[in-house]
Amino acid sequence: MSDYDIKYFKENGFTRKKCEKCGSHFWTRDKDRKTCGDAPCEIYSFIGKPIFNERSIEEIRESFLSFFEHCSHKHTRMKRYPVVARWRDDIYLNIASIANFQPFVTSGKVPPPANPLVISQPCIRLEDLESIGKTGRHLTTFEMMGHHAFNKRGGEEIYWKNETVKYCDGFLRQLGVDMDNVTYKEAPWMGGGNAGPCLEVITNGLELATLVFMDLELSPRGEIRIKGQRYNKMDTYIVDTGYGLERFVWASKGTPTVYDAIFPDIIHELVNAAGVKHPLETHPEIIIQHAAMSGAMKRVEIAKKLGVSFENLKNVLEPIETIYAIADHTKCLAFMLADGVVPSNAREGYLARLVLRRVFRMLKSMRIEIPLEEIVVMQIKTLRNSFPELEKAVDRIVELVSLEHRRYEETLLKGERIVRQTARRYKEEKQKIPLDVLINLYDTYGLPPEFVKEVVFSQEANIVDIPENFYSLVASMHSEERRGEMEPIAEGIEEKTKLIPATQKLYYEKPSAVDFEATVLDFVDDSVILDKTLFFPEGGGQPADTGSLTVKGENRTLKVQDVQEVEGVILHKIETGRVSKGAVVSGHIDGARRIAHTRHHSATHVVVCAARKVLGEHVWQAGAQKGEKRARIDITHFKRISDAERSEIEMLANRIVMEDKEIRANFEDRNEAEQKYGFRIYQGGVPPGEKIRIVRIGEDEDVQACAGTHCSKTGEIGPIKILRTERIQDGIERIEYSAGEAAVKEIQSLEELIRKSTSVLRVPADKLPAAVERFFEEWKQLRKENERLRGKIAELEPERLKRKAKKISDVDCIDEVLPTVSVKELMNISSQVANDGYAIMLFSKEGDRGSVVAAVPSDLSARISASEWLQHVTKKYGGGGGGTATIAQGGGIKIELVDEARVEGMRFIEEKLKRGEQKK
């Protein structure tokens, strides 16, 4: 009760009551109210009877933002954050307005960008996918209108519970809501590692907003328990509100579903394309009554109450529910793809592909022939007044979605064989295909469970049950970053170094220096900790510096083989020996290694910048590694980088180098950096802290938060040579390159390769391609002629071999080594000879291993199994193989043992036939 002891309630005639149906406590002005007002305790009484005058999405959004801008606390209006949570390393998609400020602002480590503030934030949640279109209220993409106040214990309070409820009441009253119908339902909230009391704001059965008073954080030894979790009080206490923009629009229109309220034009297009009618035209009374009861009852109960069969109700609703889901999902895709998500098999790309493929199936099931990319573009046109930035991505989205559709169709073509193989086992055992197998088929091969069921059903098997929450389950498995457990040694070192002051980083202050002096603060395990250092610790894909520490007065040098940073303390791992606290050391770093890493790190920023300009704004760094001789960068991209694009990226990168642009590195306020440069600064990861190091190239052509060492100008990087590009996984392209002296050496190596090639072919360099092409064509012709001649020889070979047959018992047996004959030719020859009544074993020698084929006539296969004969020989001499009773093939026999294996083969067949005679 104390958490909800709010002065505003007492001063404005509210009464605290307990719901007769769900048992929850709530606050109301209506002294006669018996229930909390929330579904399922009450039906949606606003369907057909709007709660207040109709307003559009834009009007509701502006009303909310303006109300809080001009209220007594004058909130600062914030621009939306991306739907891809680039500033987070724990989640992929932006799920709430408060997610914009977690974890750094909510923990108090970083001040908020404004305080208080107001925002209308597009969010994406995929945990209720199976409910989309069916419940009338669930959405994958929605705008959470929120006003936030960040208070710090011991500091000046901005505002807290009392003002939050007062503002909510004021906004609802301004819209024209009947305040006697509004209830505030008590409901503890948890999310993102935080928790706190919460009030759900409800009217006419519909929850319009949640008012969260976040003041708890997860703690292993926390004193406060909520639903099995331990929490402690936070140093901050935060007003975290979420007003559902789409729900307010729905409440103002009173339509049967939220989809009808916010997607009327898209739904009209889809209904026409599907050749169906909206149930509002054919069954208006049933639809309106069903909608009103949908939040309070199950469909079976609604059907009974309406006096219709469940099947009939289902048949009426299913087509429009699929259309609702398509409308919702295409808006989700518009935001995802425009904000830079590239569909793939990992991270946020996996979630985008999941939504894409659901829509592909839905369109097919409804026989809607409008390409998905066109529907997404329709959504972008609808959204352009509020989010004009989405239109910039239209061309890319059209290409990307079209490409994804082709890939999806190819996946299904290839997938039928995989499904049949998987189903065979369960069909024989008369078992259902387990859920984990269905998930694996989807995760590994991209095969939807509906497709699996169709393929299996075509085999007259009913062994697939698809859980209703299948896609929500899969989405939840891929919605958060999976973290590996910290190694015990790392945990131990963190504990040992927590009282040691942070190391002064001389490599930022004197980036070109290679020598320094420092004092030893401690020696932990096998690592030296200094008060200051030039040694760069491994991080951000840049390897650690190496070098030496010489102990003053002892004439003793310690080799530094690795450098790591733990919470600001830099540890220099030495090869052998130790050093005492307080000792003074002279440090020396490997200058050549450092400059190579520095050039490659700056080159990485340049290459990413060039790739983004050539390939598109969706390009995002997915990994990087810098070395002395070469470096690589992994970027998100939806197709293979072409040779022309590779050349263009390389040319543009070298232009940036030749323009000798300034590279500036400064520590900046995190909030200012985010607002000034956007979230692209987190290309290489999300650093902690209020201040972050920003590296800028030229006139902000590339800006990243980066802790690495960098050149002072792009000209110092030297030439950049792209060595190769490759697809390392779906949606991720790797660019490998060299910079500076390393690039010159790579170019020299290529020139030497060309020089040697021209020397061998005796042509000038400019004639080399034509000469190689000519020789290749000649080689192909010679190969064809060689195969023709070998075929002729093969035709003669069976007769020659028959003449060499040995009679063992009553069987003509042949063993022979044909040194250069392929396995295919061995099979053909052996098959012909066996058909003429001979038992034959042939060997060939290719490379360092031998191949073998055994064949016997079908009328002898009961006495001599070709497979048994071959396996006896191959296993004995280091190989393997198999086949049937009449013909078998194998290999892996060491080349020097082929002749011995041949003798063993004849010995085996002789013993086999003799034993057969003895049995007779």
Short mmCIF file of N, CA and C in Angstrom, two decimals, residues 414-427 433 441 447 451-452 454-460 463:
data_model
loop_
_atom_site.label_atom_id
_atom_site.label_comp_id
_atom_site.label_asym_id
_atom_site.label_seq_id
_atom_site.Cartn_x
_atom_site.Cartn_y
_atom_site.Cartn_z
N LYS A 414 14.60 -26.22 -51.94
CA LYS A 414 15.63 -27.13 -51.42
C LYS A 414 15.15 -27.86 -50.18
N GLY A 415 14.20 -27.24 -49.46
CA GLY A 415 13.82 -27.76 -48.15
C GLY A 415 12.96 -29.00 -48.17
N GLU A 416 12.28 -29.29 -49.27
CA GLU A 416 11.36 -30.43 -49.30
C GLU A 416 12.10 -31.74 -49.03
N ARG A 417 13.29 -31.88 -49.63
CA ARG A 417 14.07 -33.11 -49.43
C ARG A 417 14.48 -33.25 -47.96
N ILE A 418 14.90 -32.13 -47.35
CA ILE A 418 15.32 -32.14 -45.94
C ILE A 418 14.16 -32.56 -45.04
N VAL A 419 12.98 -32.01 -45.32
CA VAL A 419 11.79 -32.33 -44.50
C VAL A 419 11.44 -33.82 -44.64
N ARG A 420 11.47 -34.33 -45.86
CA ARG A 420 11.12 -35.74 -46.07
C ARG A 420 12.08 -36.65 -45.32
N GLN A 421 13.37 -36.32 -45.36
CA GLN A 421 14.37 -37.12 -44.63
C GLN A 421 14.10 -37.08 -43.13
N THR A 422 13.80 -35.89 -42.62
CA THR A 422 13.54 -35.73 -41.19
C THR A 422 12.28 -36.48 -40.78
N ALA A 423 11.24 -36.37 -41.62
CA ALA A 423 9.94 -36.95 -41.27
C ALA A 423 9.96 -38.48 -41.32
N ARG A 424 10.81 -39.06 -42.17
CA ARG A 424 10.80 -40.51 -42.37
C ARG A 424 10.96 -41.25 -41.04
N ARG A 425 11.92 -40.78 -40.25
CA ARG A 425 12.20 -41.46 -38.97
C ARG A 425 10.99 -41.43 -38.05
N TYR A 426 10.36 -40.24 -37.91
CA TYR A 426 9.24 -40.11 -36.98
C TYR A 426 8.00 -40.81 -37.50
N LYS A 427 7.86 -40.86 -38.82
CA LYS A 427 6.74 -41.56 -39.43
C LYS A 427 6.83 -43.06 -39.13
N ILE A 433 6.77 -35.02 -34.70
CA ILE A 433 8.07 -34.35 -34.80
C ILE A 433 8.19 -33.41 -33.61
N LEU A 441 14.76 -26.93 -37.75
CA LEU A 441 14.48 -26.82 -39.18
C LEU A 441 14.30 -25.36 -39.58
N LEU A 447 13.11 -23.20 -42.73
CA LEU A 447 11.89 -23.86 -43.17
C LEU A 447 10.77 -23.63 -42.15
N PHE A 451 5.23 -25.02 -43.64
CA PHE A 451 5.77 -25.70 -44.83
C PHE A 451 6.09 -27.15 -44.49
N VAL A 452 6.70 -27.36 -43.32
CA VAL A 452 7.03 -28.72 -42.87
C VAL A 452 5.75 -29.56 -42.79
N GLU A 454 2.93 -29.11 -44.41
CA GLU A 454 2.40 -29.36 -45.76
C GLU A 454 3.13 -30.51 -46.44
N VAL A 455 4.47 -30.49 -46.34
CA VAL A 455 5.27 -31.54 -46.99
C VAL A 455 4.96 -32.90 -46.36
N VAL A 456 4.91 -32.94 -45.03
CA VAL A 456 4.65 -34.19 -44.32
C VAL A 456 3.24 -34.69 -44.63
N PHE A 457 2.28 -33.76 -44.67
CA PHE A 457 0.89 -34.15 -44.95
C PHE A 457 0.76 -34.74 -46.36
N SER A 458 1.59 -34.24 -47.30
CA SER A 458 1.55 -34.78 -48.66
C SER A 458 2.02 -36.23 -48.70
N GLN A 459 2.72 -36.66 -47.65
CA GLN A 459 3.15 -38.06 -47.53
C GLN A 459 2.14 -38.87 -46.71
N GLU A 460 0.96 -38.29 -46.53
CA GLU A 460 -0.11 -38.95 -45.79
C GLU A 460 0.31 -39.27 -44.35
N ILE A 463 2.04 -35.94 -38.44
CA ILE A 463 3.01 -36.01 -37.33
C ILE A 463 3.57 -34.63 -36.97
#
